Short mmCIF file of C-alpha atoms in Angstrom, two decimals:
data_model
loop_
_atom_site.label_atom_id
_atom_site.label_comp_id
_atom_site.label_asym_id
_atom_site.label_seq_id
_atom_site.Cartn_x
_atom_site.Cartn_y
_atom_site.Cartn_z
CA MET S 1 106.81 57.65 -29.94
CA LYS S 2 108.74 59.64 -27.32
CA ASP S 3 107.75 58.93 -23.74
CA VAL S 4 106.16 62.08 -22.20
CA ASN S 5 107.10 61.06 -18.67
CA SER S 6 110.76 60.62 -19.60
CA SER S 7 110.68 64.06 -21.25
CA LEU S 8 109.43 65.57 -18.04
CA SER S 9 112.09 63.91 -15.92
CA THR S 10 114.93 65.12 -18.17
CA GLU S 11 113.77 68.64 -18.88
CA GLU S 12 112.17 69.93 -15.64
CA PRO S 13 115.46 70.10 -13.67
CA GLN S 14 116.91 72.27 -16.46
CA ILE S 15 114.22 74.87 -15.82
CA HIS S 16 115.29 75.34 -12.21
CA GLU S 17 119.00 75.31 -13.02
CA SER S 18 118.73 77.96 -15.73
CA ALA S 19 116.55 80.37 -13.67
CA GLN S 20 118.54 83.16 -12.04
CA GLY S 21 117.77 85.48 -9.16
CA PRO S 22 115.44 84.63 -6.27
CA ARG S 23 113.67 81.29 -6.26
CA VAL S 24 110.29 81.35 -7.96
CA THR S 25 107.42 81.12 -5.52
CA PRO S 26 105.33 77.96 -6.14
CA ALA S 27 102.13 78.57 -8.03
CA ALA S 28 99.94 77.43 -5.15
CA SER S 29 101.07 80.33 -2.99
CA ARG S 30 100.80 82.88 -5.83
CA THR S 31 97.17 82.30 -6.77
CA ALA S 32 95.97 85.31 -4.75
CA GLN S 33 98.68 87.81 -5.80
CA THR S 34 100.39 89.15 -8.96
CA PRO S 35 103.52 87.09 -9.78
CA ARG S 36 106.79 88.95 -9.53
CA PRO S 37 109.07 88.79 -12.62
CA VAL S 38 112.16 86.62 -12.28
CA PRO S 39 115.37 88.05 -13.79
CA GLY S 40 117.19 86.07 -16.42
CA PRO S 41 115.99 83.68 -19.13
CA ARG S 42 112.95 81.62 -18.27
CA PRO S 43 112.17 78.83 -20.75
CA ALA S 44 108.58 77.84 -21.16
CA ALA S 45 107.44 74.97 -18.99
CA VAL S 46 107.00 71.59 -20.60
CA PRO S 47 103.33 70.75 -21.16
CA ARG S 48 102.04 68.39 -18.50
CA PRO S 49 99.25 65.83 -18.80
CA GLY S 50 95.94 67.51 -18.14
CA ARG S 51 97.57 70.95 -17.69
CA PRO S 52 99.12 72.21 -20.97
CA GLY S 53 101.18 75.36 -21.20
CA PRO S 54 103.12 77.23 -18.56
CA VAL S 55 101.98 77.33 -14.96
CA ARG S 56 99.81 80.39 -14.44
CA PRO S 57 99.32 82.43 -11.29
CA ALA S 58 95.62 81.72 -11.25
CA PRO S 59 93.01 80.28 -13.62
CA PRO S 60 91.42 82.90 -15.88
CA ALA S 61 88.03 82.52 -14.22
CA GLN S 62 89.53 83.11 -10.83
CA ARG S 63 91.49 86.15 -11.99
CA ALA S 64 88.35 87.61 -13.53
CA ALA S 65 86.51 87.12 -10.28
CA GLN S 66 89.29 88.86 -8.42
CA ALA S 67 89.41 91.77 -10.85
CA ALA S 68 85.66 92.33 -10.94
CA PRO S 69 84.73 94.93 -8.33
CA GLY S 70 82.23 93.64 -5.84
CA PRO S 71 79.32 95.61 -4.43
CA VAL S 72 80.43 98.48 -2.24
CA PRO S 73 79.02 98.01 1.27
CA ALA S 74 76.84 100.80 2.45
CA ALA S 75 78.34 103.04 5.10
CA PRO S 76 76.95 102.27 8.55
CA GLU S 77 74.45 104.80 9.73
CA THR S 78 75.40 106.81 12.80
CA PRO S 79 72.93 105.91 15.53
CA VAL S 80 70.96 108.81 16.92
CA PRO S 81 70.89 108.76 20.73
CA SER S 82 67.40 108.16 22.01
CA VAL S 83 65.83 109.85 24.97
CA SER S 84 66.23 106.66 27.03
CA GLU S 85 69.99 106.69 26.29
CA ALA S 86 70.39 110.38 27.15
CA VAL S 87 68.42 110.32 30.42
CA PRO S 88 69.28 107.74 33.10
CA GLN S 89 66.58 105.31 34.08
CA VAL S 90 65.18 105.89 37.58
CA GLN S 91 64.20 102.88 39.67
CA LEU S 92 62.45 103.23 43.03
CA ILE S 93 62.79 100.64 45.81
CA PRO S 94 60.31 101.48 48.59
CA ALA S 95 61.87 101.27 52.04
CA SER S 96 61.63 102.99 55.40
CA ALA S 97 64.37 105.32 56.54
CA GLU S 98 65.65 102.53 58.78
CA GLY S 99 65.63 99.96 55.97
CA ALA S 100 66.88 102.17 53.11
CA LEU S 101 70.53 101.29 53.68
CA ASP S 102 69.79 97.55 53.68
CA ALA S 103 67.76 97.99 50.48
CA ALA S 104 70.69 99.83 48.91
CA GLU S 105 73.05 97.00 49.90
CA GLU S 106 70.72 94.46 48.32
CA ALA S 107 70.60 96.56 45.15
CA VAL S 108 74.41 96.67 45.03
CA ASP S 109 74.62 92.90 45.50
CA LEU S 110 72.15 92.36 42.67
CA LEU S 111 74.08 94.69 40.37
CA LEU S 112 77.32 92.85 41.04
CA ASP S 113 75.64 89.46 40.59
CA THR S 114 74.32 90.53 37.19
CA GLY S 115 77.76 91.54 35.92
CA ARG S 116 78.21 95.17 36.92
CA ALA S 117 81.81 96.05 37.75
CA PRO S 118 82.31 97.35 41.32
CA GLY S 119 83.83 100.54 39.94
CA ASP S 120 80.58 101.27 38.09
CA ILE S 121 78.62 101.87 41.31
CA LEU S 122 78.37 104.91 43.58
CA VAL S 123 76.23 104.72 46.76
CA LEU S 124 74.98 107.92 48.39
CA THR S 125 73.30 108.18 51.80
CA THR S 126 71.19 111.08 53.11
CA GLY S 127 71.44 110.11 56.79
CA ASP S 128 74.11 108.20 58.68
CA PRO S 129 77.12 107.30 56.52
CA HIS S 130 77.57 103.76 55.31
CA PRO S 131 79.78 101.74 57.74
CA TRP S 132 82.42 101.36 55.03
CA ALA S 133 82.59 105.12 54.51
CA ALA S 134 82.81 105.76 58.27
CA HIS S 135 85.64 103.24 58.55
CA GLU S 136 87.62 104.62 55.62
CA LEU S 137 87.18 108.21 56.76
CA SER S 138 88.85 107.25 60.04
CA PHE S 139 92.12 107.09 58.06
CA GLY S 140 91.69 110.62 56.76
CA GLU S 141 89.98 112.44 53.93
CA ALA S 142 92.95 112.07 51.57
CA ALA S 143 93.02 108.27 51.79
CA TYR S 144 89.23 108.11 51.52
CA TRP S 145 89.00 110.19 48.34
CA ALA S 146 92.02 108.44 46.85
CA GLN S 147 89.90 105.29 46.74
CA HIS S 148 87.17 107.27 45.00
CA ASP S 149 89.64 108.50 42.39
CA ALA S 150 90.99 104.97 41.82
CA GLY S 151 87.51 103.98 40.66
CA ASP S 152 88.04 100.24 41.02
CA ASP S 153 85.50 99.48 43.76
CA VAL S 154 82.04 100.45 44.98
CA PHE S 155 82.30 103.85 46.62
CA TYR S 156 80.09 105.05 49.47
CA ALA S 157 79.62 108.74 50.23
CA ALA S 158 77.22 111.09 51.95
CA ALA S 159 74.67 112.72 49.68
CA ALA S 160 76.02 116.06 50.85
CA GLN S 161 79.30 115.11 49.14
CA VAL S 162 77.65 114.40 45.79
CA GLN S 163 79.11 117.57 44.28
CA ARG S 164 82.62 116.18 44.81
CA ALA S 165 81.81 112.63 43.68
CA ALA S 166 82.47 111.83 40.05
CA GLY S 167 79.77 110.30 37.90
CA ARG S 168 79.44 106.55 37.51
CA PRO S 169 77.18 104.37 35.35
CA VAL S 170 74.98 103.46 38.34
CA VAL S 171 74.15 105.58 41.39
CA VAL S 172 72.29 104.09 44.37
CA PHE S 173 70.65 106.81 46.47
CA ALA S 174 69.63 105.66 49.96
CA VAL S 175 67.20 108.00 51.74
CA ASN S 176 68.09 106.75 55.23
CA GLY S 177 67.51 110.03 57.06
CA GLY S 178 67.81 113.76 56.72
CA SER S 179 65.14 116.25 55.86
CA VAL S 180 62.88 116.40 52.85
CA GLU S 181 64.73 119.55 51.80
CA ASP S 182 68.05 117.67 51.88
CA THR S 183 66.62 114.96 49.67
CA ALA S 184 65.12 117.49 47.28
CA ARG S 185 68.47 119.28 47.03
CA THR S 186 70.75 116.25 46.55
CA LEU S 187 68.58 113.87 44.54
CA PRO S 188 68.67 116.00 41.34
CA VAL S 189 72.47 116.14 41.57
CA ALA S 190 72.61 112.38 42.07
CA LEU S 191 70.61 112.01 38.87
CA THR S 192 73.23 113.99 36.95
CA ARG S 193 75.94 111.68 38.32
CA ALA S 194 74.20 108.53 37.08
CA GLY S 195 75.26 107.46 33.61
CA THR S 196 72.54 104.91 32.87
CA LEU S 197 70.67 104.05 36.09
CA LEU S 198 69.65 105.77 39.32
CA ILE S 199 68.25 103.50 42.04
CA VAL S 200 66.48 105.35 44.86
CA CYS S 201 65.80 103.46 48.09
CA GLY S 202 63.48 105.12 50.59
CA ASP S 203 60.02 106.33 51.41
CA ALA S 204 58.02 106.25 48.20
CA GLN S 205 55.85 109.25 49.10
CA ARG S 206 58.84 111.47 49.87
CA ILE S 207 60.73 110.38 46.77
CA ASN S 208 57.72 110.75 44.48
CA SER S 209 57.17 114.26 45.79
CA VAL S 210 60.74 115.14 44.86
CA LEU S 211 60.51 113.40 41.49
CA GLY S 212 57.21 115.12 40.79
CA ALA S 213 58.86 118.45 41.44
CA GLY S 214 60.90 118.05 38.29
CA VAL S 215 63.74 115.62 38.96
#
């Protein structure tokens, strides 16, 4: 009887020597793609123990699984914005006119501690300007508003300047002075500047009267 192993050792090198063109990609790397034809004569592979016939790109069962179309995933539904997403949330922090600025600072610190980016926050004051704003304005209006336009840090402005200030995700409105009329005029604009949250720090009765008027 002819030794199968000796037949393999003498005939397999002839397969590679007689193949022309680019080298055939090993079967292991071609299981997931269609084999490319190799130019020139290609003798059939010698049957191997446990794996008769020529080497195939993939077992029939696997090819069938690849060819069978799977279930088509359903298209994701477009979420409909809710009222809570369209209208910013309003949060009231009761404080006196003298303590409204400190309350606003504490609110900013809490926002930053919980992961808000500094550029997400705009602070507006109805009375005296925030010390940072007073300091930056000493270098001129152009330099001051250039920092606002950069949008990479918390920006402090007077409520009277709210028309010029661009919207940000969070607006902190400190009622630290000014008249009730000033608050009633600027608070609705501050609400339009807030993307998701408006925090109002000040006298609860005054603020509720403004909010009750339709803010």
